[in-house]
Amino acid sequence: MKYSPESLEAFVQTVASGSFSAAARALAKSQSTISAAIANLEIDLGFALFDRRGRQPVLTPQGERALAQVQQILAASQRLDELALRLSQGVEPRLSLAISDFWQADHHEHLLTRFDARYPDIDFECMIAEDEDVLDLLQAGRVHLGVVRTQPALPPDLAVARLQVEAQMAIFLHQDHALSQLAQVSEAQLSELRQLRLNTWVQTRGPLPAAGRTWSAPTYLLLLEMAEQGFGWSVLPRWLVDQFGHQVLKELCVPGWPQHIAVDVVWSRRNPPGPAGRWMIDQLCAQQPD
């Protein structure tokens, strides 16, 4: 292949980031390096990928057609890298996984039991994080794998696979509150109460409270405790309330709820997991719903 992987990656990252400078920051390179890589790729291809007349580069029609092919080339290269790691059996000494509280405990407990039997000598770390916080940890190299709710879009340097199990989210309120006695609750009624929300970048879709009626916490476990103390209503994983609740919360019947959340496992293309990480990805994707 006469096109360098660096130039292909610079092209895809520039499209995703919207500018040469943003792509340079994402790839930890200088802007001149990114610009030169794309210019050399355009020379090799024989046509311009970007229209540079405006403040930001815009894909040319030829660039739009080339983008899909370049993404396929990078994906194939990634698969080859992962195959090489698996065949060499260079098992990594440490594996780090970021998960959310919405991910049912039984799922990762069973997974870790099998992982311990297969890789007993690997250092393992499990972190609690949510949505874009997980993506940031992956891009920073802080964790190797992340289990997140399906995101509308992912950075091009992250790979993803869909899990077969889903997360079930519902709206809960203390059973002594007047709204808990109603057969159905509207979003307008909820908006008059304090909402307990995750203080992360992304939150489950739900009715928004009025200004000044929000408390937040970094994990669903803390939100569960706050809801049980009667501080407001919250979107919580059903399994978490069943397993760790004290039977004082009532699941509210609200139009559009409960929600079934699709779940993905995500990892870095730049620093792909080794055999143990790939084994864990395979196990996560093969896991069947109860």
Coordinates of N, CA, C and O in Angstrom, one line a residue, residues 42-118:
E42 N -3.0 13.6 -0.8 CA -3.7 14.2 -2.0 C -2.8 14.0 -3.2 O -3.3 13.7 -4.3
I43 N -1.5 14.2 -3.0 CA -0.6 14.0 -4.2 C -0.6 12.5 -4.6 O -0.7 12.3 -5.8
D44 N -0.6 11.6 -3.7 CA -0.6 10.2 -4.0 C -1.9 9.8 -4.8 O -1.9 9.0 -5.7
L45 N -3.0 10.4 -4.3 CA -4.3 10.1 -4.9 C -4.6 10.8 -6.2 O -5.3 10.3 -7.0
G46 N -4.0 12.0 -6.3 CA -4.2 12.7 -7.6 C -5.4 13.6 -7.6 O -5.8 14.1 -8.6
F47 N -5.9 13.9 -6.4 CA -7.1 14.9 -6.3 C -7.1 15.4 -4.9 O -6.5 14.9 -4.0
A48 N -7.8 16.6 -4.8 CA -7.9 17.3 -3.5 C -9.0 16.6 -2.6 O -10.1 16.3 -3.1
L49 N -8.7 16.4 -1.4 CA -9.6 15.8 -0.4 C -10.4 16.9 0.2 O -11.6 16.7 0.6
F50 N -9.8 18.1 0.4 CA -10.5 19.2 1.1 C -10.5 20.5 0.3 O -9.6 20.8 -0.5
D51 N -11.6 21.2 0.4 CA -11.6 22.6 -0.1 C -11.2 23.5 1.0 O -11.8 23.5 2.1
R52 N -10.1 24.2 0.9 CA -9.5 24.9 1.9 C -9.7 26.4 1.8 O -9.1 27.3 2.5
R53 N -10.7 26.8 1.0 CA -10.9 28.3 0.8 C -11.6 28.9 2.0 O -11.5 30.1 2.2
G54 N -12.4 28.2 2.8 CA -13.0 28.7 4.0 C -12.1 28.7 5.2 O -11.0 28.3 5.2
R55 N -12.8 29.1 6.4 CA -12.0 29.0 7.6 C -11.7 27.6 8.0 O -10.7 27.3 8.7
Q56 N -12.6 26.6 7.7 CA -12.4 25.2 8.0 C -12.4 24.4 6.8 O -13.1 24.8 5.8
P57 N -11.6 23.3 6.7 CA -11.6 22.5 5.5 C -12.9 21.8 5.3 O -13.5 21.3 6.3
V58 N -13.3 21.7 4.1 CA -14.6 21.1 3.7 C -14.3 20.0 2.7 O -13.5 20.2 1.7
L59 N -14.9 18.8 2.9 CA -14.6 17.7 2.0 C -15.1 18.1 0.6 O -16.2 18.6 0.4
T60 N -14.2 17.7 -0.4 CA -14.6 17.8 -1.8 C -15.5 16.6 -2.1 O -15.5 15.6 -1.4
P61 N -16.2 16.6 -3.3 CA -16.9 15.4 -3.7 C -16.0 14.2 -3.8 O -16.4 13.1 -3.4
Q62 N -14.8 14.4 -4.3 CA -13.9 13.3 -4.3 C -13.5 12.8 -2.9 O -13.3 11.6 -2.7
G63 N -13.3 13.8 -2.0 CA -13.0 13.4 -0.7 C -14.0 12.6 0.0 O -13.8 11.7 0.8
E64 N -15.3 13.0 -0.2 CA -16.4 12.3 0.4 C -16.4 10.8 -0.1 O -16.7 9.9 0.7
R65 N -16.1 10.6 -1.4 CA -16.1 9.2 -1.9 C -14.9 8.5 -1.4 O -15.0 7.3 -1.1
A66 N -13.8 9.2 -1.2 CA -12.6 8.5 -0.7 C -12.7 8.1 0.8 O -12.1 7.2 1.3
L67 N -13.5 8.9 1.6 CA -13.6 8.7 3.0 C -14.0 7.3 3.4 O -13.4 6.7 4.2
A68 N -15.0 6.8 2.8 CA -15.5 5.5 3.1 C -14.5 4.4 2.8 O -14.3 3.4 3.6
Q69 N -13.7 4.5 1.7 CA -12.7 3.6 1.4 C -11.5 3.6 2.4 O -11.0 2.6 2.8
V70 N -11.2 4.8 2.8 CA -10.1 5.0 3.8 C -10.5 4.4 5.1 O -9.7 3.7 5.8
Q71 N -11.7 4.6 5.5 CA -12.2 4.0 6.8 C -12.2 2.5 6.7 O -11.8 1.8 7.7
Q72 N -12.5 1.9 5.6 CA -12.4 0.5 5.4 C -11.0 0.0 5.5 O -10.7 -1.1 6.1
I73 N -10.1 0.7 4.9 CA -8.6 0.3 5.0 C -8.1 0.3 6.4 O -7.5 -0.6 6.9
L74 N -8.5 1.4 7.2 CA -8.0 1.5 8.6 C -8.7 0.4 9.4 O -8.0 -0.2 10.3
A75 N -9.9 0.1 9.1 CA -10.6 -1.0 9.9 C -9.9 -2.3 9.6 O -9.8 -3.2 10.5
A76 N -9.6 -2.6 8.3 CA -8.9 -3.8 8.0 C -7.5 -3.9 8.6 O -7.1 -5.0 9.1
S77 N -6.8 -2.8 8.7 CA -5.5 -2.7 9.3 C -5.7 -3.0 10.8 O -4.8 -3.7 11.4
Q78 N -6.7 -2.5 11.4 CA -7.0 -2.7 12.9 C -7.2 -4.2 13.1 O -6.7 -4.8 14.1
R79 N -8.0 -4.8 12.3 CA -8.3 -6.3 12.4 C -7.0 -7.1 12.3 O -6.9 -8.1 13.0
L80 N -6.2 -6.7 11.4 CA -4.9 -7.4 11.2 C -4.0 -7.3 12.5 O -3.4 -8.2 12.9
D81 N -4.0 -6.0 13.0 CA -3.2 -5.8 14.3 C -3.7 -6.7 15.4 O -3.0 -7.3 16.2
E82 N -5.1 -6.8 15.5 CA -5.7 -7.6 16.6 C -5.4 -9.1 16.4 O -5.1 -9.8 17.3
L83 N -5.4 -9.5 15.1 CA -5.1 -10.9 14.8 C -3.7 -11.2 15.2 O -3.4 -12.3 15.7
A84 N -2.8 -10.3 14.8 CA -1.4 -10.5 15.2 C -1.1 -10.7 16.7 O -0.4 -11.5 17.1
L85 N -1.8 -9.8 17.4 CA -1.7 -9.9 18.9 C -2.2 -11.3 19.4 O -1.6 -11.9 20.3
R86 N -3.3 -11.7 18.9 CA -3.9 -13.0 19.3 C -3.1 -14.1 19.0 O -2.9 -15.1 19.7
L87 N -2.5 -14.1 17.7 CA -1.7 -15.2 17.3 C -0.3 -15.3 18.0 O 0.3 -16.4 18.3
S88 N 0.2 -14.1 18.4 CA 1.5 -14.1 19.1 C 1.4 -14.5 20.5 O 2.4 -14.8 21.2
Q89 N 0.1 -14.5 21.0 CA -0.1 -14.8 22.4 C 0.7 -14.0 23.4 O 1.1 -14.5 24.5
G90 N 0.9 -12.7 23.0 CA 1.6 -11.8 23.9 C 0.6 -11.3 24.9 O 0.2 -10.1 24.8
V91 N 0.2 -12.0 25.9 CA -0.9 -11.6 26.8 C -0.4 -10.4 27.6 O 0.7 -10.4 28.2
E92 N -1.3 -9.4 27.7 CA -1.0 -8.2 28.4 C -0.9 -8.5 29.9 O -1.6 -9.3 30.4
P93 N 0.0 -7.8 30.7 CA 0.1 -8.0 32.1 C -1.0 -7.4 32.9 O -1.2 -7.7 34.1
R94 N -1.8 -6.5 32.3 CA -2.8 -5.7 33.1 C -4.0 -5.4 32.2 O -3.8 -5.1 31.0
L95 N -5.2 -5.4 32.7 CA -6.4 -5.1 32.0 C -7.3 -4.2 32.8 O -7.5 -4.5 34.0
S96 N -7.8 -3.1 32.2 CA -8.6 -2.2 32.9 C -10.0 -2.0 32.2 O -10.0 -1.8 31.0
L97 N -11.1 -2.0 32.9 CA -12.4 -2.0 32.4 C -13.2 -0.9 33.0 O -13.2 -0.8 34.3
A98 N -13.9 0.0 32.3 CA -14.7 1.0 32.8 C -16.2 0.6 32.5 O -16.5 0.3 31.3
I99 N -17.0 0.6 33.5 CA -18.4 0.2 33.4 C -19.3 1.2 34.1 O -18.8 2.0 34.9
S100 N -20.6 1.1 33.8 CA -21.6 2.0 34.5 C -22.4 1.2 35.5 O -22.5 0.0 35.4
D101 N -22.9 1.9 36.4 CA -23.9 1.3 37.4 C -25.1 0.7 36.7 O -25.7 -0.2 37.2
F102 N -25.4 1.2 35.5 CA -26.6 0.6 34.8 C -26.4 -0.8 34.3 O -27.3 -1.5 34.0
W103 N -25.1 -1.2 34.3 CA -24.7 -2.5 33.8 C -24.9 -3.5 34.9 O -24.3 -3.4 36.0
Q104 N -25.8 -4.5 34.7 CA -26.2 -5.4 35.8 C -25.1 -6.1 36.4 O -24.2 -6.7 35.7
A105 N -25.0 -6.1 37.7 CA -23.8 -6.7 38.4 C -23.6 -8.2 38.1 O -22.5 -8.6 38.0
D106 N -24.7 -8.9 37.9 CA -24.6 -10.3 37.6 C -23.8 -10.5 36.3 O -23.1 -11.5 36.2
H107 N -24.0 -9.6 35.4 CA -23.3 -9.8 34.1 C -21.8 -9.8 34.3 O -21.1 -10.7 33.8
H108 N -21.2 -8.7 34.9 CA -19.8 -8.7 35.0 C -19.2 -9.6 36.1 O -18.1 -10.0 36.1
E109 N -20.1 -10.0 37.1 CA -19.6 -11.0 38.1 C -19.3 -12.3 37.4 O -18.3 -13.0 37.7
H110 N -20.3 -12.8 36.6 CA -20.1 -14.0 35.9 C -18.9 -14.0 34.9 O -18.1 -14.9 34.8
L111 N -18.7 -12.8 34.3 CA -17.6 -12.6 33.4 C -16.3 -12.7 34.1 O -15.3 -13.3 33.6
L112 N -16.2 -12.0 35.2 CA -14.9 -12.0 36.0 C -14.6 -13.3 36.5 O -13.4 -13.7 36.7
T113 N -15.6 -14.2 36.9 CA -15.3 -15.5 37.3 C -14.6 -16.3 36.2 O -13.6 -17.0 36.5
R114 N -15.1 -16.2 35.0 CA -14.4 -16.9 33.9 C -13.1 -16.3 33.6 O -12.1 -17.0 33.2
F115 N -13.0 -15.0 33.7 CA -11.7 -14.3 33.4 C -10.6 -14.7 34.4 O -9.5 -15.0 34.0
D116 N -11.0 -14.9 35.7 CA -10.0 -15.3 36.7 C -9.5 -16.7 36.4 O -8.4 -17.0 36.6
A117 N -10.4 -17.6 35.9 CA -10.0 -18.9 35.7 C -9.1 -19.0 34.5 O -8.2 -19.8 34.4
R118 N -9.3 -18.1 33.5 CA -8.5 -18.2 32.3 C -7.2 -17.4 32.4 O -6.1 -17.8 31.9

